[in-house]
Short mmCIF file of C-alpha atoms and ligand atoms in Angstrom, two decimals:
data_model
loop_
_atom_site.label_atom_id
_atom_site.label_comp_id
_atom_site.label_asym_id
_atom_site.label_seq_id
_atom_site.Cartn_x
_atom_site.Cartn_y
_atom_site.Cartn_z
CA UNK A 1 15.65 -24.95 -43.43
CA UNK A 2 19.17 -25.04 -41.65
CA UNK A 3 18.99 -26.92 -38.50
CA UNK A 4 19.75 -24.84 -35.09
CA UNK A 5 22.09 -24.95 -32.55
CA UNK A 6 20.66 -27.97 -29.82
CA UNK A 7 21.09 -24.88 -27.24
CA UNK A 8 18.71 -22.59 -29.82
CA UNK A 9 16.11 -25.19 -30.46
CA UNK A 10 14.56 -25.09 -27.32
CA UNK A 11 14.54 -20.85 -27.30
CA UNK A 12 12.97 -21.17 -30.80
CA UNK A 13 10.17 -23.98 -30.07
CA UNK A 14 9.69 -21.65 -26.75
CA UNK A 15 9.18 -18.20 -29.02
CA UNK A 16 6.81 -19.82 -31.37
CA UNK A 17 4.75 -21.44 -28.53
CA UNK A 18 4.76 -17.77 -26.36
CA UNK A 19 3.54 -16.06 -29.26
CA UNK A 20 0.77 -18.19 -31.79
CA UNK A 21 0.26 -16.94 -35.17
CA UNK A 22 3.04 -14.41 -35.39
CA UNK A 23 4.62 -15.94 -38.25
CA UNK A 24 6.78 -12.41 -39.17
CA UNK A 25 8.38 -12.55 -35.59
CA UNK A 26 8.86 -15.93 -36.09
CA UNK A 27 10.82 -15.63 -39.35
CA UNK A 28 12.67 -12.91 -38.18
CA UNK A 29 13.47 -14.95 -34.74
CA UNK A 30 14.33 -17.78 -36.73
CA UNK A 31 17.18 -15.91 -39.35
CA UNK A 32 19.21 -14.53 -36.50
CA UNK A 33 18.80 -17.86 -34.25
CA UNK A 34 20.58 -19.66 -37.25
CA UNK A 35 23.70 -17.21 -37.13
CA UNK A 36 24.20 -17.64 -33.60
CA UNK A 37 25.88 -20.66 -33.19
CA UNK A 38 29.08 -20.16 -33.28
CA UNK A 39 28.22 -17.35 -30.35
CA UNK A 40 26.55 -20.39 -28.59
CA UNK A 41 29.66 -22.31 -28.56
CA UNK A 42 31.99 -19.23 -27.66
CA UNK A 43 30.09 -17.50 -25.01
CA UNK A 44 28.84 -20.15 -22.44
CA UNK A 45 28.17 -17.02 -20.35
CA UNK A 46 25.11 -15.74 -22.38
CA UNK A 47 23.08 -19.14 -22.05
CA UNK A 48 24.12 -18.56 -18.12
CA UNK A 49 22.44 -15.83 -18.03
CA UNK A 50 19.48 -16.68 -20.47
CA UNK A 51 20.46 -14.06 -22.77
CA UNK A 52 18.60 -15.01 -26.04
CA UNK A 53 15.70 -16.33 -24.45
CA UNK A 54 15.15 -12.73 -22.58
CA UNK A 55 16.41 -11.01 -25.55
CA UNK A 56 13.32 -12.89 -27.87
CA UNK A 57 10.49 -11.71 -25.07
CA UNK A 58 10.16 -7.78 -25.45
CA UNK A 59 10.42 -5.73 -22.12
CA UNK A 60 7.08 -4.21 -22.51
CA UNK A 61 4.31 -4.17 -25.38
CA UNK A 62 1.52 -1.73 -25.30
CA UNK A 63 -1.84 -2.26 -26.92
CA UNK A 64 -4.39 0.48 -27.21
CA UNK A 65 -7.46 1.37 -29.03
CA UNK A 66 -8.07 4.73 -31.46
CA UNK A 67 -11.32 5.52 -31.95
CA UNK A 68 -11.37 8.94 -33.97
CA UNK A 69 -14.16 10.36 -36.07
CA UNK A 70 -13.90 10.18 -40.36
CA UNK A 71 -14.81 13.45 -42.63
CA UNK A 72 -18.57 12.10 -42.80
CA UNK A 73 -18.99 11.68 -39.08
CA UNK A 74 -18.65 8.02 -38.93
CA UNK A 75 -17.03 6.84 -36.12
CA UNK A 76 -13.80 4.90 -37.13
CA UNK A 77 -11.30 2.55 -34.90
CA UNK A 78 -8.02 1.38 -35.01
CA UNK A 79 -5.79 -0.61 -32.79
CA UNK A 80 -2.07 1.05 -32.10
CA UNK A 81 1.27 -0.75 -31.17
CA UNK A 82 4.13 0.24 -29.38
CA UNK A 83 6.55 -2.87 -28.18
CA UNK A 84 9.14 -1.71 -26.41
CA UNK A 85 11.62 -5.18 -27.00
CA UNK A 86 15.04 -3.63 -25.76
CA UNK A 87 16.28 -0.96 -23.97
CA UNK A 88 19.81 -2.68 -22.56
CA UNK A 89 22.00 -0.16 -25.04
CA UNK A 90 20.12 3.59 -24.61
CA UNK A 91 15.90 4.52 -24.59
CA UNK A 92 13.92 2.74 -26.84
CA UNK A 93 13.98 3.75 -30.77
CA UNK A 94 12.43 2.93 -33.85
CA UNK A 95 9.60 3.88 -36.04
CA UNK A 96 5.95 3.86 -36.30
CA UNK A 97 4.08 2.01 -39.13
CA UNK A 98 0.48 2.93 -40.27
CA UNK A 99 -0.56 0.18 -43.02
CA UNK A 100 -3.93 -2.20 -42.84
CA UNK A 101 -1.32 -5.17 -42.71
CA UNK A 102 -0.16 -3.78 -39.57
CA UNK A 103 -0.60 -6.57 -36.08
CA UNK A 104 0.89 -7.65 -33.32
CA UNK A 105 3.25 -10.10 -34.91
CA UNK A 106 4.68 -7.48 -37.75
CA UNK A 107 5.60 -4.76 -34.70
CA UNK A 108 7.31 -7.59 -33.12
CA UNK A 109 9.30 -8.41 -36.16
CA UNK A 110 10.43 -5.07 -36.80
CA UNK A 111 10.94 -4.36 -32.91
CA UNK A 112 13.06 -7.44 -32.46
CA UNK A 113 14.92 -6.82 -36.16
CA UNK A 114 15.54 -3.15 -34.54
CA UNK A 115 17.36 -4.37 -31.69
CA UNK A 116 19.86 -5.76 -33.98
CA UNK A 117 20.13 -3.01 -36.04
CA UNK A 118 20.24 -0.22 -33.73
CA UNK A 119 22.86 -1.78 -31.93
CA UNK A 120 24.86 -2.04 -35.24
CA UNK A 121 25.01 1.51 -35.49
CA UNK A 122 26.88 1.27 -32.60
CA UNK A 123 24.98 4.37 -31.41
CA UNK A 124 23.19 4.77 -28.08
CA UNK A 125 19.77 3.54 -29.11
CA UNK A 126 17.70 0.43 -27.67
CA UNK A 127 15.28 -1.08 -29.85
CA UNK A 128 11.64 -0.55 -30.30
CA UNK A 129 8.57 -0.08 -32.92
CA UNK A 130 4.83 0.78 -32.94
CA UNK A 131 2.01 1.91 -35.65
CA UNK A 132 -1.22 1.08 -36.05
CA UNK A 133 -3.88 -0.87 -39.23
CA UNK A 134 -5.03 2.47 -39.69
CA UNK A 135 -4.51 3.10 -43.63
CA UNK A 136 -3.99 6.66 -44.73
CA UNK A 137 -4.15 5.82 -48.65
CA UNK A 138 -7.59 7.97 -49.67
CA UNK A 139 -8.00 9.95 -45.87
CA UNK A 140 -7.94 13.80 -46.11
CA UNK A 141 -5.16 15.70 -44.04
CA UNK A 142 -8.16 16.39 -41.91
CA UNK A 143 -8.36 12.63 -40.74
CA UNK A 144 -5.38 11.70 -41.23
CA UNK A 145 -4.23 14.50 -38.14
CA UNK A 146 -7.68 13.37 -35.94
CA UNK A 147 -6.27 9.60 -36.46
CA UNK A 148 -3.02 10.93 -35.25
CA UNK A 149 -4.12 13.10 -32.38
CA UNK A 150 -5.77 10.07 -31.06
CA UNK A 151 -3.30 7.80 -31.23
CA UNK A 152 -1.10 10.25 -29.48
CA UNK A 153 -3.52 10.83 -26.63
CA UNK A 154 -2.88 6.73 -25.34
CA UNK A 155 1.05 7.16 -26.26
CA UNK A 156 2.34 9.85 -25.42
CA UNK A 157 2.23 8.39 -21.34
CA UNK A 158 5.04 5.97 -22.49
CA UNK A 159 7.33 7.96 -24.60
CA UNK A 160 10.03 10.83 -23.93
CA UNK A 161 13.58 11.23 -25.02
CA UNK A 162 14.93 9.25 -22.14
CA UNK A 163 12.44 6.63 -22.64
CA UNK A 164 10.91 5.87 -25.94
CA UNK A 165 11.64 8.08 -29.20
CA UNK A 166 9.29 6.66 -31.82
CA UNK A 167 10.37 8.40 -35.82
CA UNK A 168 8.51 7.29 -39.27
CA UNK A 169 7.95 3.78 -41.03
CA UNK A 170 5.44 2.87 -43.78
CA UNK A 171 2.76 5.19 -44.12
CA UNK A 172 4.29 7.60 -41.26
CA UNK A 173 6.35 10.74 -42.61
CA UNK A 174 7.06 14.07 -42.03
CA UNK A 175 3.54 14.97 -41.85
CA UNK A 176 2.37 12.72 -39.67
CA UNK A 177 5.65 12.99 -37.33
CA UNK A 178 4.29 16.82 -36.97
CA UNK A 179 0.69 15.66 -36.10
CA UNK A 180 1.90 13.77 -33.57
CA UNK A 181 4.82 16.21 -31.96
CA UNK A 182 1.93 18.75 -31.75
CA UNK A 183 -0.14 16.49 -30.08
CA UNK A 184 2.70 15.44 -27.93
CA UNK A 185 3.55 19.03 -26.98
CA UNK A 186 -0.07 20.38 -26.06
CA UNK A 187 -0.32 16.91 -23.79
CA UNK A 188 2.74 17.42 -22.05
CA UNK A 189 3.57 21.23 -21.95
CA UNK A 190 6.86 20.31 -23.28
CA UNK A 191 8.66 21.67 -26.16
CA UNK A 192 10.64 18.07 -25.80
CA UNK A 193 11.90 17.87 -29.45
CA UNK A 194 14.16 14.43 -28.36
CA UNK A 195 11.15 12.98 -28.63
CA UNK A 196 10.44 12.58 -31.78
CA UNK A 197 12.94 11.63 -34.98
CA UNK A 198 12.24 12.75 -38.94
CA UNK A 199 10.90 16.24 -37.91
CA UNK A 200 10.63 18.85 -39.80
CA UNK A 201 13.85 20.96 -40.74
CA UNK A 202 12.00 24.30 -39.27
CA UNK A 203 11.00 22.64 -35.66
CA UNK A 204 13.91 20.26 -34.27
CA UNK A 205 14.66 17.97 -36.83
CA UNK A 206 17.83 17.48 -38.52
CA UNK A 207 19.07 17.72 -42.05
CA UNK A 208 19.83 14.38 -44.14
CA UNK A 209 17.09 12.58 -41.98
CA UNK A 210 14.30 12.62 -44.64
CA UNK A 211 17.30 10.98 -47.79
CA UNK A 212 18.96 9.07 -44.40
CA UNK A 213 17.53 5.13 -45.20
CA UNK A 214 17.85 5.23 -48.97
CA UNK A 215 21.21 7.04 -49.54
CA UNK A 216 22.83 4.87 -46.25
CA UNK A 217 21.67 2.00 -48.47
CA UNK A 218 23.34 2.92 -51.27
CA UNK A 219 27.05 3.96 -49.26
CA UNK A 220 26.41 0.53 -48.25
CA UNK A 221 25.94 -0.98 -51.42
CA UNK A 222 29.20 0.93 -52.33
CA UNK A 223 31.00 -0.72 -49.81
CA UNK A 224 30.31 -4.25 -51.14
CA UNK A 225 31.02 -3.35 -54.55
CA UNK A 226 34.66 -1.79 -53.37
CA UNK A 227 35.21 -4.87 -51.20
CA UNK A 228 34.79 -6.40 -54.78
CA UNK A 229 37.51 -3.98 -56.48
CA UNK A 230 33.95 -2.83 -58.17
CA UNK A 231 31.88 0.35 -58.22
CA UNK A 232 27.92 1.75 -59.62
CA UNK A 233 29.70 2.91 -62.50
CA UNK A 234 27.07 1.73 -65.38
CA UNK A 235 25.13 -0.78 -63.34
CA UNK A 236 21.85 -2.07 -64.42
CA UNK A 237 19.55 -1.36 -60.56
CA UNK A 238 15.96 -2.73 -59.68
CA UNK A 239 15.08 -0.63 -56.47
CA UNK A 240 11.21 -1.64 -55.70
CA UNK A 241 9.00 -0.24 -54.00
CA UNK A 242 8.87 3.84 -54.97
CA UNK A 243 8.28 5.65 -51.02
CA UNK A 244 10.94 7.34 -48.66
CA UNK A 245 13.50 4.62 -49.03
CA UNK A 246 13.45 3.89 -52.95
CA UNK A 247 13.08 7.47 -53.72
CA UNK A 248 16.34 8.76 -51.75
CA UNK A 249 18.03 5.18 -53.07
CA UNK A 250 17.43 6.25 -56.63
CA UNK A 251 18.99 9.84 -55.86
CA UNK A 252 22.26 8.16 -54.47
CA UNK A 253 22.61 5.66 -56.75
CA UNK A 254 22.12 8.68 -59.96
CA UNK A 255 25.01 10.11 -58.51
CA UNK A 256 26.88 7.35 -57.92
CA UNK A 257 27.01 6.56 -61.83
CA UNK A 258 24.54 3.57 -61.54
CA UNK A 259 21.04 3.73 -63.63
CA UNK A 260 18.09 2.60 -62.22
CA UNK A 261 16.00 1.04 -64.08
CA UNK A 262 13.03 0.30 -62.36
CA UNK A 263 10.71 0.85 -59.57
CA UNK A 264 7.33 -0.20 -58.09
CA UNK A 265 4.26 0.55 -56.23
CA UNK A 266 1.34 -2.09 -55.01
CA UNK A 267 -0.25 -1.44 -58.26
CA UNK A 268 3.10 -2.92 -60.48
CA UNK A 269 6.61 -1.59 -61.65
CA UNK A 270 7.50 0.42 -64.28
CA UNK A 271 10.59 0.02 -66.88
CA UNK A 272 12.49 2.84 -68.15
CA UNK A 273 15.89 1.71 -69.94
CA UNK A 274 16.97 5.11 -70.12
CA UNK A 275 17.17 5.51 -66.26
CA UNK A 276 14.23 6.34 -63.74
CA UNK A 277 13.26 9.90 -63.84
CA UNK A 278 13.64 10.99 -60.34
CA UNK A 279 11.89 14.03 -60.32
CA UNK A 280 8.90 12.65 -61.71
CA UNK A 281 8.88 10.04 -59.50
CA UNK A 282 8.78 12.61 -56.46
CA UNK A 283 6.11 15.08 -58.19
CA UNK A 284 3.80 11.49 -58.29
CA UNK A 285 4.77 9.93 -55.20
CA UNK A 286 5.57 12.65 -52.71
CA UNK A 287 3.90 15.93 -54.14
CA UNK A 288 0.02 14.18 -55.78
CA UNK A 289 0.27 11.05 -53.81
CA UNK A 290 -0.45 9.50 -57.17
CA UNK A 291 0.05 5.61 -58.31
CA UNK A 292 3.27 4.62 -59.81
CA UNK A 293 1.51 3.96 -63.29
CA UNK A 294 1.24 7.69 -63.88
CA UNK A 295 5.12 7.53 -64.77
CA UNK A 296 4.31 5.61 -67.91
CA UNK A 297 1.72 8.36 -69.41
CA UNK A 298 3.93 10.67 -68.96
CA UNK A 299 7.41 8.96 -69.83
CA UNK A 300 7.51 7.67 -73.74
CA UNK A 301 10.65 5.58 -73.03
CA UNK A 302 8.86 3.98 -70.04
CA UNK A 303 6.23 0.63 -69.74
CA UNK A 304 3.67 -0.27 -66.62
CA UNK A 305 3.53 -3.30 -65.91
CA UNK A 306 0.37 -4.21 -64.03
CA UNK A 307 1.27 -6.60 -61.13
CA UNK A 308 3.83 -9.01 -62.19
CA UNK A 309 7.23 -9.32 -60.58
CA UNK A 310 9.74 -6.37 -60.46
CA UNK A 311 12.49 -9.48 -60.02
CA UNK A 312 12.03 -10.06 -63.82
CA UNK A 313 13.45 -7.49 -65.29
CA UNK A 314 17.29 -7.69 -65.65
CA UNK A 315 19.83 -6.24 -63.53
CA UNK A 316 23.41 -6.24 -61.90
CA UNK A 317 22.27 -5.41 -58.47
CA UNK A 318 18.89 -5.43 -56.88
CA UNK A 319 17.54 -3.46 -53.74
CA UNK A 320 14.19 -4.37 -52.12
CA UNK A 321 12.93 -1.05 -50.96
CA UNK A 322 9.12 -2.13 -50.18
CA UNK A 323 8.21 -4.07 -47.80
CA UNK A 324 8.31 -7.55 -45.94
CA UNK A 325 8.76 -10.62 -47.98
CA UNK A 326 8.43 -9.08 -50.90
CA UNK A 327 11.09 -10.75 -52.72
CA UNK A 328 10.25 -14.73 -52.91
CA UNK A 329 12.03 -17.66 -54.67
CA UNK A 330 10.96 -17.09 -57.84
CA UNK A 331 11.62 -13.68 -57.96
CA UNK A 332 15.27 -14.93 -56.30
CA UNK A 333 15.28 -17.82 -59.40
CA UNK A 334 14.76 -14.51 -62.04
CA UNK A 335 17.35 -12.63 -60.57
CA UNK A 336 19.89 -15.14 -60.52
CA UNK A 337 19.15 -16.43 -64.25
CA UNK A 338 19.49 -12.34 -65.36
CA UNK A 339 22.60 -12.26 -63.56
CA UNK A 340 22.37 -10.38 -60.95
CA UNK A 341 25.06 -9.87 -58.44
CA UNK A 342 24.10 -8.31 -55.80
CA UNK A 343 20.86 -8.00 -53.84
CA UNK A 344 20.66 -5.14 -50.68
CA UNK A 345 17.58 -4.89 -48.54
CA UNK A 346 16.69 -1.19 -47.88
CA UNK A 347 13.40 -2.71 -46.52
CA UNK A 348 12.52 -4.89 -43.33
CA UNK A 349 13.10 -8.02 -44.21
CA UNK A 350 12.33 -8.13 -47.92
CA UNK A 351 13.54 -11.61 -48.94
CA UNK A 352 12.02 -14.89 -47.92
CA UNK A 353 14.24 -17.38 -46.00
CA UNK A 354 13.40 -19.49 -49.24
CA UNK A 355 15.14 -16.79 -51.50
CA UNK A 356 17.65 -16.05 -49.13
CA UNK A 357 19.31 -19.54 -49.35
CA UNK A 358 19.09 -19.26 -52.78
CA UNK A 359 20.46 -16.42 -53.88
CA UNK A 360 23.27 -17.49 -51.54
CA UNK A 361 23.43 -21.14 -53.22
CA UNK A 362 24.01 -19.15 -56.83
CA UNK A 363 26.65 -17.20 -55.20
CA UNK A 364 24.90 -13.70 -54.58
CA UNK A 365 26.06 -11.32 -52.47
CA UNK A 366 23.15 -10.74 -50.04
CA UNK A 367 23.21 -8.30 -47.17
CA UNK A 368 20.58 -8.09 -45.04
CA UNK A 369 18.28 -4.64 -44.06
CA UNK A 370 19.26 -4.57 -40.43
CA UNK A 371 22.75 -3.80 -41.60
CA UNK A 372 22.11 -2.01 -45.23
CA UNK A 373 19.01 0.11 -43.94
CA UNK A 374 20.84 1.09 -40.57
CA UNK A 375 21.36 4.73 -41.77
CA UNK A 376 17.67 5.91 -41.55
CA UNK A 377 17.94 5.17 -37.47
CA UNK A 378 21.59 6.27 -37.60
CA UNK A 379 20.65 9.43 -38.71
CA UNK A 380 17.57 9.58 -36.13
CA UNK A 381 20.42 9.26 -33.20
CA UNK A 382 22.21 12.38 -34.99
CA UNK A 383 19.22 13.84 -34.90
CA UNK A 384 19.10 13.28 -31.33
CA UNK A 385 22.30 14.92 -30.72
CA UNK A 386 21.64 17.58 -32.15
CA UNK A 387 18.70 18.41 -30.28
CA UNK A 388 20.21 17.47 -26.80
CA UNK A 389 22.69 19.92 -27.73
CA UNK A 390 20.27 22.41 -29.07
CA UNK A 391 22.95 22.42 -32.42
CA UNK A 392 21.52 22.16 -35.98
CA UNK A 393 23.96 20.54 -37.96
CA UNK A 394 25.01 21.57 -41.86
CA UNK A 395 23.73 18.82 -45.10
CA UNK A 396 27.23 18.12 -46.15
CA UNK A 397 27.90 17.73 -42.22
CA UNK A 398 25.47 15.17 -41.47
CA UNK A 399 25.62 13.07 -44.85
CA UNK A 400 29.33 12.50 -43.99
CA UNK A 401 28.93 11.81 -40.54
CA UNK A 402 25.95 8.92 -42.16
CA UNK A 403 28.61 7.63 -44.86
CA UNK A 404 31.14 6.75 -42.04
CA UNK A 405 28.69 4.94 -39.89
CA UNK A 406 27.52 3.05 -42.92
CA UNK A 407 31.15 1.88 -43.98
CA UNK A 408 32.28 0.79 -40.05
CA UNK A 409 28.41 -1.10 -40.20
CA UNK A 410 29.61 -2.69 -43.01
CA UNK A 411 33.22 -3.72 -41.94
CA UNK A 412 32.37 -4.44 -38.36
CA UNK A 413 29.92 -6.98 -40.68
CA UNK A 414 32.95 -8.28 -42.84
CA UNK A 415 35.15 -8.42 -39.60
CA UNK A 416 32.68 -10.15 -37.34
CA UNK A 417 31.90 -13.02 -40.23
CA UNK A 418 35.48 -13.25 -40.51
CA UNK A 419 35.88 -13.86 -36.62
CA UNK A 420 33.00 -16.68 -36.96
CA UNK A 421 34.44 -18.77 -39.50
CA UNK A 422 31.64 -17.50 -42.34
CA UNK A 423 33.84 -15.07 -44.19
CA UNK A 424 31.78 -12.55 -46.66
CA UNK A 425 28.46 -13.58 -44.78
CA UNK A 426 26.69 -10.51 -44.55
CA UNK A 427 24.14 -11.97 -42.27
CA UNK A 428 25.68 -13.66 -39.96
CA UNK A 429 28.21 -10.70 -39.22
CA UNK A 430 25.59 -8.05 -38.85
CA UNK A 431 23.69 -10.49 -36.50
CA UNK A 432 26.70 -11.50 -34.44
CA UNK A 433 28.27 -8.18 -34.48
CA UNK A 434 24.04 -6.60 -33.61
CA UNK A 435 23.82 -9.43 -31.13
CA UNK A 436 26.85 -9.38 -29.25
CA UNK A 437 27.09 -5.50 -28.89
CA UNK A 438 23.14 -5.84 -27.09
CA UNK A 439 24.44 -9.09 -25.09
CA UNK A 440 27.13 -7.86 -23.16
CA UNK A 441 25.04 -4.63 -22.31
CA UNK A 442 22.76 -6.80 -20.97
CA UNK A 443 25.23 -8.90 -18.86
CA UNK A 444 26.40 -5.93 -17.28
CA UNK A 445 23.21 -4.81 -16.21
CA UNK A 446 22.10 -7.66 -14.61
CA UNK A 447 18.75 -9.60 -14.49
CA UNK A 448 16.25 -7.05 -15.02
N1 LIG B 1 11.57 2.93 -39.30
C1 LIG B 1 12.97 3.13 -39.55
C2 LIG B 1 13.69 1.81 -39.48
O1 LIG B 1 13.15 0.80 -39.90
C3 LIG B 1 13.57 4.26 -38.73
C4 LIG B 1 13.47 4.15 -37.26
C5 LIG B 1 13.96 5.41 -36.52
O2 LIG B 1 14.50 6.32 -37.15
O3 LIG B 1 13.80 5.42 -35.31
O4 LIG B 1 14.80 1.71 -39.05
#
């Protein structure tokens, strides 16, 4: 592991002692400690002012329990999140998981990981997440609305478009978004549709939101390869994982001229050489709910692979679309010896430290997800504006208004690791340039 910064060392040891067990916050703690250094040394003002040590300890974190009742009768309960990390650059924003793997120490990963990356978007959006163990996989739409109905009943006192605006993760889409803006609504007597990001197109939300994570991922991917004089054109792609992000990444990259050749689900990853048939795909995944081994009954030029590692199968450029630590060093090792170039995280914090350092030592070009997945939030914050201004903004509109955002995230990046002495770091520019946006605002605002 890199060493830290003698001023960081003492932050860190003090984060893993506050918070026992929480070995995702840790990690994620941990990767943008290391790029701060050179901030350390710049900025005497921020250790001043205990700026990274208030910045690691989240403003507020809510704990509740949702009891609801199952199809049968049964009693059922869950345990719901919200952590509310930062709100020093607008109300607090990000998404709401529902997975079993869901605790305490995974919202505070992906809360303290949104700071970062909300701030990168340079929009007016503080960072925040929430969700609950509760897993819909095998629940009726009946349950799956009483589980959110619940869940709403204990939130809804801490949200509000000036205050908290939770949108989708894992496990939380369109569907469940409405479940809970209904619930939300009857609660409050408000029609408040700021509220709530990644609602639907016919009651406040905005176009591009639902394609927003996966096709941001992909301008961003774009970006790297012109920064190399380089373009999709004929690429060999592994995008795992086969949900909102993958799904949308597939679409951009099709158009882009790339070919994906592979995609996953828990279950394993299927193979198709002669490019992943989107549509199927969606009918599976979105419209049956089905398991990503369907594709190869149906598909002749396609093989399942049951388990096994995604990271095996050759490619130019690879995008973790899953989930957390998903890719590990031996899928990094596979990569590398298939010659892959370049490895994207349209997930949270897909790649292990261990395969971070080294795809890095074999000279990948890694960029990490609070930079490359930026556009799903980016496009939540349009969404935003368009519903403060009661405005409903055109497709074409709103996907250029995401590609721009996505190429100044990714020069302010370039720019930033330039500034710090680590040119064409990815990570350290999008955690200086996340960090230092989120510092200042909190300077100015004093100790609060
Ligand atoms: N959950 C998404 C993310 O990881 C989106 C959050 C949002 O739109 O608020 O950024």
């Amino acid at each position: 592991m890199p060493l830290l910064h003698e001023q960081l060392t003492p932050v860190f040891d003090e984060v893993m002692n506050r918070n026992p067990g929480e070995t995702e916050f840790h990690q994620a703690v941990r990767e943008v400690l290391e790029s701060l250094s050179p901030v350390v040394e710049q900025h005497p003002e921020y250790a001043d002012a205990e700026i990274i040590r208030r910045l690691c300890e989240p403003e507020r974190q809510i704990i509740f329990r949702v009891p609801w009742t199952d199809d049968s009768g049964r009693v059922q309960l869950n345990r719901g999140f919200r952590v509310e990390f930062n709100s020093a650059l607008g109300p607090y924003k990000g998404g709401l998981r529902f997975h079993p793997s869901v605790y305490l120490g995974i919202v505070k990963f992906l809360g303290f990981e949104q700071i970062f990356k909300n701030s990168l978007t340079g929009l007016p959006i503080g960072g925040a997440k929430g969700g609950s163990d509760f897993d819909p996989k095998g629940r009726s739409e009946a349950e799956v609305m009483r589980f959110c109905q619940s869940f709403m009943l204990e939130l809804y006192r801490h949200l509000g478009e000036y205050t908290d605006v939770p949108a989708g993760d894992i496990g939380v889409g369109g569907r469940e978004i409405g479940y809970m803006f209904g619930q939300y609504k009857r609660i409050t007597n408000r029609y408040e549709s700021g509220t709530f990001t990644g609602k639907g197109l016919t009651w406040g939300g905005s176009r591009v939101r639902t394609e927003a994570t996966g096709y941001g991922t992909v301008f961003f991917v774009d970006e790297m390869l012109r920064a190399a004089g380089d373009s999709f054109e004929g690429k060999r792609v592994i995008v795992s994982g086969s949900g909102n992000v993958a799904i949308y990444a597939i679409e951009k990259i099709h158009q882009l001229g790339g070919r994906v050749i592979a995609c996953s689900d828990s279950g394993g990853y299927i193979v198709d050489e002669d490019g992943v048939d989107l549509s199927l795909v969606k009918e599976i995944k979105n419209d049956r709910r089905g398991r990503i081994e369907e594709y190869a009954t149906v598909r002749t030029s396609a093989r399942f692979v049951a388990g096994g590692s995604i990271w095996d199968v050759p490619s130019d450029i690879a995008l973790p679309c899953a989930t957390q630590n998903e890719l590990d060093e031996p899928g990094a090792t596979a990569l590398i010896r298939s010659g892959c170039r370049i490895v994207a995280e349209g997930a949270n914090m897909p790649t292990t430290p261990g395969a971070i350092r080294a795809l890095r030592e074999a000279g990948v070009s890694f960029a990490p997800g609070k930079a490359v997945n930026a556009g799903g939030v980016a496009t939540s914050a349009l969404e935003m504006q368009q519903n403060a201004s009661r405005d409903s903004w055109t497709f074409e509109h709103t996907e250029e208004r995401l590609a721009v955002i996505m190429s100044s995230i990714h020069d302010r990046c370039l720019e930033t690791a330039d500034r710090y002495g680590t040119p064409g770091d990815y990570v350290a520019g999008a955690n200086i340039a996340g960090f230092i946006r989120v510092a200042d605002a909190m300077l100015a605002l004093g100790v609060i």
